[in-house]
Short mmCIF file of C-alpha atoms and ligand atoms in Angstrom, two decimals:
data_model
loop_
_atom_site.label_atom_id
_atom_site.label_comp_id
_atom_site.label_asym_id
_atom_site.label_seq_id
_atom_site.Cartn_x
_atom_site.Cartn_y
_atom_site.Cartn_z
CA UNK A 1 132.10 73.28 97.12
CA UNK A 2 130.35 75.34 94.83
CA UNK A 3 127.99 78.09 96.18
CA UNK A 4 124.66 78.69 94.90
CA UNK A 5 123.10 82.13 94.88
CA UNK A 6 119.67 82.74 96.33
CA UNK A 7 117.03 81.89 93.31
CA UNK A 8 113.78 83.07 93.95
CA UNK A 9 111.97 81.17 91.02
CA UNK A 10 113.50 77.96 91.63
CA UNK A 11 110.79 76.83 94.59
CA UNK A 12 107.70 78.41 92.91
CA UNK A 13 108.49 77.57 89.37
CA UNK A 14 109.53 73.77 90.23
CA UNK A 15 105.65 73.72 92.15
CA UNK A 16 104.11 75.15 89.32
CA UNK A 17 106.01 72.50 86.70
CA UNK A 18 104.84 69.92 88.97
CA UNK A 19 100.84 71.33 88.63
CA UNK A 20 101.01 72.04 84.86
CA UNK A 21 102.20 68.59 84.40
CA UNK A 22 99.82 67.03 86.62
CA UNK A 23 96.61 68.65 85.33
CA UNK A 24 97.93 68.36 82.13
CA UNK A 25 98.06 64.14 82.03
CA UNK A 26 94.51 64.36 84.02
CA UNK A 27 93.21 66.48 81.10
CA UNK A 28 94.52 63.56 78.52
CA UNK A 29 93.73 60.23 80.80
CA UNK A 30 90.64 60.91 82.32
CA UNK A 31 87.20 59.00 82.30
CA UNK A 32 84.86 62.16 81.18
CA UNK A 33 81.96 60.06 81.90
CA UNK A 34 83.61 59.73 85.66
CA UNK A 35 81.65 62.84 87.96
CA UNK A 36 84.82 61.77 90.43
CA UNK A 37 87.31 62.20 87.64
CA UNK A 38 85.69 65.46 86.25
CA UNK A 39 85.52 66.97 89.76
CA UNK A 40 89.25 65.94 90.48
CA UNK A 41 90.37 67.69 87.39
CA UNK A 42 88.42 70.89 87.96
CA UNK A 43 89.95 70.47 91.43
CA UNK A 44 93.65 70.65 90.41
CA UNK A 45 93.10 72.99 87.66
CA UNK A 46 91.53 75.45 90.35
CA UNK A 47 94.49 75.03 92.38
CA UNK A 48 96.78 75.70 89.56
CA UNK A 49 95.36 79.15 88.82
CA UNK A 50 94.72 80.48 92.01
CA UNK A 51 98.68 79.31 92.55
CA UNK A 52 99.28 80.92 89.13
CA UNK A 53 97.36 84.40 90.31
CA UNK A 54 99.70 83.80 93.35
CA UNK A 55 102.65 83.83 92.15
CA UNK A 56 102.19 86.41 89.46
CA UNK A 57 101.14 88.99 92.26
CA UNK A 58 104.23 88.18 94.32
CA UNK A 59 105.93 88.87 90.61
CA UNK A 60 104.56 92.09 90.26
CA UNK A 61 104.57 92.88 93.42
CA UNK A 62 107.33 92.68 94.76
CA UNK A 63 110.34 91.06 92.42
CA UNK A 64 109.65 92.92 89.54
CA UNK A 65 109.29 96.45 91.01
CA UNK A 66 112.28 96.22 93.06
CA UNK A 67 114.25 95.03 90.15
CA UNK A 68 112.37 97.89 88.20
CA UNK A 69 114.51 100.63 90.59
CA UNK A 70 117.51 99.03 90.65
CA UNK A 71 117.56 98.95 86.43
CA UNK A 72 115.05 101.29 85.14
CA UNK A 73 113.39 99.80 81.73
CA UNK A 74 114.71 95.87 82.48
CA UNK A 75 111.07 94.61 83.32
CA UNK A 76 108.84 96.10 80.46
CA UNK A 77 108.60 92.84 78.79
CA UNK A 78 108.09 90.91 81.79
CA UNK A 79 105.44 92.11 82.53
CA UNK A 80 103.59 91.96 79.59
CA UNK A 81 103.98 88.45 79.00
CA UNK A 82 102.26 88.16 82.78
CA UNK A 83 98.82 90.07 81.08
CA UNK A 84 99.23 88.13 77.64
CA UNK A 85 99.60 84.71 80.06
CA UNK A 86 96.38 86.03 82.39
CA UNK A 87 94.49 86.42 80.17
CA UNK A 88 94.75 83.04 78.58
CA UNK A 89 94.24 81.62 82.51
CA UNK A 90 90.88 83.70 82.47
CA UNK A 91 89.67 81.99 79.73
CA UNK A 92 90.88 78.45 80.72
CA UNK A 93 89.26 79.06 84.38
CA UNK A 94 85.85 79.67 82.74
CA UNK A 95 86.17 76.45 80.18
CA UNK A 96 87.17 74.85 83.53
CA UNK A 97 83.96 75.59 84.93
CA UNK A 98 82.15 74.62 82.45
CA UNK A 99 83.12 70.81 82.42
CA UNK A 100 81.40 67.98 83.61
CA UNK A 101 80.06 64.73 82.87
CA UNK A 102 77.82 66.25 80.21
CA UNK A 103 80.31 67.97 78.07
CA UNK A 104 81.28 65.92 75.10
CA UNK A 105 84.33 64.51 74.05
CA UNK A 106 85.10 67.46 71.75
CA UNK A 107 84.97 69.20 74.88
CA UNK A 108 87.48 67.57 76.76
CA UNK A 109 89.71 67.04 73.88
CA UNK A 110 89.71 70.93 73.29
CA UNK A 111 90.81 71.64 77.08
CA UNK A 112 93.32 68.83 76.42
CA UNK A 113 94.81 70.80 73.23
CA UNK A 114 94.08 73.84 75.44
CA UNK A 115 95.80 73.65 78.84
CA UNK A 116 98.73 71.66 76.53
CA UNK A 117 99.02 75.26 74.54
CA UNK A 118 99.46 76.91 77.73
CA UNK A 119 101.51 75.00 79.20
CA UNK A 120 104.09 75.03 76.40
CA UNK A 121 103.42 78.82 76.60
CA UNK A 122 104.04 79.25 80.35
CA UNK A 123 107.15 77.04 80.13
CA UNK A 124 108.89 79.14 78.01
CA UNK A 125 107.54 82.33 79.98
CA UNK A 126 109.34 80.48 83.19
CA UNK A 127 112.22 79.94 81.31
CA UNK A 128 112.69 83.44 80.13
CA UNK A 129 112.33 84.70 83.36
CA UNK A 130 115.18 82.07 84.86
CA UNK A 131 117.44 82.35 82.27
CA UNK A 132 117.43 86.02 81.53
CA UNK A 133 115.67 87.92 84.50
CA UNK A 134 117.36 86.21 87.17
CA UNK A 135 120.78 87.70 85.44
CA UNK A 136 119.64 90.93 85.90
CA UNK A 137 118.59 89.93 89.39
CA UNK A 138 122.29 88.27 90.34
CA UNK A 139 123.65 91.38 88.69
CA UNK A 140 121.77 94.01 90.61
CA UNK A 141 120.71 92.18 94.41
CA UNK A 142 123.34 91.28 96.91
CA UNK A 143 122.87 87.52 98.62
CA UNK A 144 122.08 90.15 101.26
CA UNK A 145 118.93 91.49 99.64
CA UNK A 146 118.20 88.65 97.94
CA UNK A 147 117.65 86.33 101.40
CA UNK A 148 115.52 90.01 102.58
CA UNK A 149 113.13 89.79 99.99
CA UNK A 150 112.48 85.64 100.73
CA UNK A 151 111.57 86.35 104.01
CA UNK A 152 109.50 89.22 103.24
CA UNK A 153 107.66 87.61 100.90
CA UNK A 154 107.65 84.04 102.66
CA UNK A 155 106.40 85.86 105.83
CA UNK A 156 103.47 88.02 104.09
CA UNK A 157 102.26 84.16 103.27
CA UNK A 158 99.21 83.18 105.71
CA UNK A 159 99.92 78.92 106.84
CA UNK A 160 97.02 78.01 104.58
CA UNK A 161 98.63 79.47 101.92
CA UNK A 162 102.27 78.28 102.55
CA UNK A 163 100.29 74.79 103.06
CA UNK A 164 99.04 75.23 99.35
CA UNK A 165 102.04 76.14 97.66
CA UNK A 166 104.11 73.59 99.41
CA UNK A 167 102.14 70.30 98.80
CA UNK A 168 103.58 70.79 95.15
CA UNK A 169 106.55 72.29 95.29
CA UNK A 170 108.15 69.78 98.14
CA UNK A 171 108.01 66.60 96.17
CA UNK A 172 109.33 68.65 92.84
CA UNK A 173 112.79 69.33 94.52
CA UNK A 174 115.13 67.30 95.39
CA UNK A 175 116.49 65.21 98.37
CA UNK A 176 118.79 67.60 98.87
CA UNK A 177 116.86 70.94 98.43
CA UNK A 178 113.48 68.96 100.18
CA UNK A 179 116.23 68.58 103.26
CA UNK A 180 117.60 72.18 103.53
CA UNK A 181 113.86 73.89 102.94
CA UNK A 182 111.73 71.08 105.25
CA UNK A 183 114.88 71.41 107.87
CA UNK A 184 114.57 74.94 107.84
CA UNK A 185 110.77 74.95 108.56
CA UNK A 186 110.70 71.92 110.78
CA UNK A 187 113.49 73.99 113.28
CA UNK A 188 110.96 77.16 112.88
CA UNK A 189 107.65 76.23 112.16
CA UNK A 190 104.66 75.31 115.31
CA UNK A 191 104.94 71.53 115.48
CA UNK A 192 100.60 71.10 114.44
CA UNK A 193 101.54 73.16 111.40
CA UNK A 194 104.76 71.62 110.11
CA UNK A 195 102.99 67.85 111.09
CA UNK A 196 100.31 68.90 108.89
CA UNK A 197 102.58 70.24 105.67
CA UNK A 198 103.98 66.48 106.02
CA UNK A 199 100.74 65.23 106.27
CA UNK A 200 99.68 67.22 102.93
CA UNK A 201 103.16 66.75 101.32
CA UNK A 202 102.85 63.02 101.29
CA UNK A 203 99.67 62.41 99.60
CA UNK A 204 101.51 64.01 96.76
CA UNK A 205 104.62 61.78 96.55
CA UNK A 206 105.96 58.42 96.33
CA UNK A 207 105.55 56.53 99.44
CA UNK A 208 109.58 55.54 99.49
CA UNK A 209 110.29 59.19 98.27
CA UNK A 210 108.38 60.49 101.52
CA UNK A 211 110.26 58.36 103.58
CA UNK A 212 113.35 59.16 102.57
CA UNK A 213 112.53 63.04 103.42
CA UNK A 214 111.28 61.75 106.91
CA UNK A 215 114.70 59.96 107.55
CA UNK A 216 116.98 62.95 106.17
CA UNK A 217 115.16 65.05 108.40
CA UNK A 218 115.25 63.14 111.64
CA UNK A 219 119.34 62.53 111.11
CA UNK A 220 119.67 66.58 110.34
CA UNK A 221 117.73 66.63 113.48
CA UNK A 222 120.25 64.71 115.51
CA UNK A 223 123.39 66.14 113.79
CA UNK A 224 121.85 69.34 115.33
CA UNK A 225 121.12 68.11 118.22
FE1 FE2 B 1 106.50 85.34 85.80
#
């Protein structure tokens, strides 16, 4: 069988995909006369940056650097396509806040034109990163220090924030990858905490999706057994 290497965007980035997409359509479908609609899309967009700000900070705090000492000069341009892409999320925060049932059309259509720019934008940033910087990451990590850096940076992750992260990511993988991640935390993980990521997981997936992930895990739970 063939053997995958560790990827360390492949969890965050599928989440994020998920959140772009979702705010996204609920920036072109929704009633702007609606205060719940409004208030759900300023919800999701919130969520999106502050998983955004995230993700960047684990980026440059940790992935890039390390990568940084291992080949001096290989993560210049990375990391200025993370300022050119903040600053565009500082401006689309504030235009986020400023919505609500009395904006006017124009309004919404521009946020529409505006979180579609950026997401074609951050798309091709996520790309970049998984087709060229995780080469230079296969080439200079082993699996060794690869699997060291997910637990350091999955374990410097409070349960509110794992909770947060999760509830997007889970139902953008698939059956397979949902089994081996939820397995993994459902043998490690307090019981109230890993009830509740199913719990928050679920409102975010199809219902026969969910229980197909609640099956897989109870038979990977027996074939341990
Ligand atoms: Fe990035």
């Amino acid at each position: 069988m063939e053997t995958q290497r560790l990827n360390p965007y492949l969890l965050p980035h599928k989440g994020l995909r998920n959140l772009l997409a979702k705010v996204s359509f609920l920036a072109g479908n929704l009633d702007y006369t609606s205060v719940h609609e409004v208030e759900q899309l300023k919800l999701f967009a919130r969520e999106l940056f502050y998983l955004l700000e995230q993700h960047a900070q684990v980026e440059e705090s940790v992935v890039l650097p390390e990568l940084e000492q291992k080949a001096p000069g290989s993560t210049q341009e990375n990391h200025e396509e993370h300022e050119f892409l903040e600053a565009i999320i500082t401006k689309l925060d504030k235009q986020t806040e400023q919505l609500s049932v009395e904006s006017t059309p124009t309004d919404f259509l521009d946020f529409f034109l505006d979180i579609s720019d950026f997401h074609s934008k951050y798309l091709a940033h996520m790309l970049m990163e998984e087709r060229e910087v995780l080469k230079a990451i296969w080439a200079n990590f082993t699996d060794e220090e690869l699997i060291a850096q997910h637990h350091r940076i999955l374990s410097s992750f409070t349960p509110e924030k794992i909770l947060r992260w999760f509830r997007f990511i889970v139902p953008a993988l698939n059956p397979q990858e949902r089994k081996i991640v939820l397995g993994g935390m459902k043998a490690n993980a307090p019981k109230v905490f890993f009830s509740e990521l199913l719990e928050v997981i679920k409102a975010e997936m199809p219902e026969f999706a969910f229980a197909n992930l609640v099956k897989s895990l109870e038979e990977k739970e027996l074939s341990n057994s």
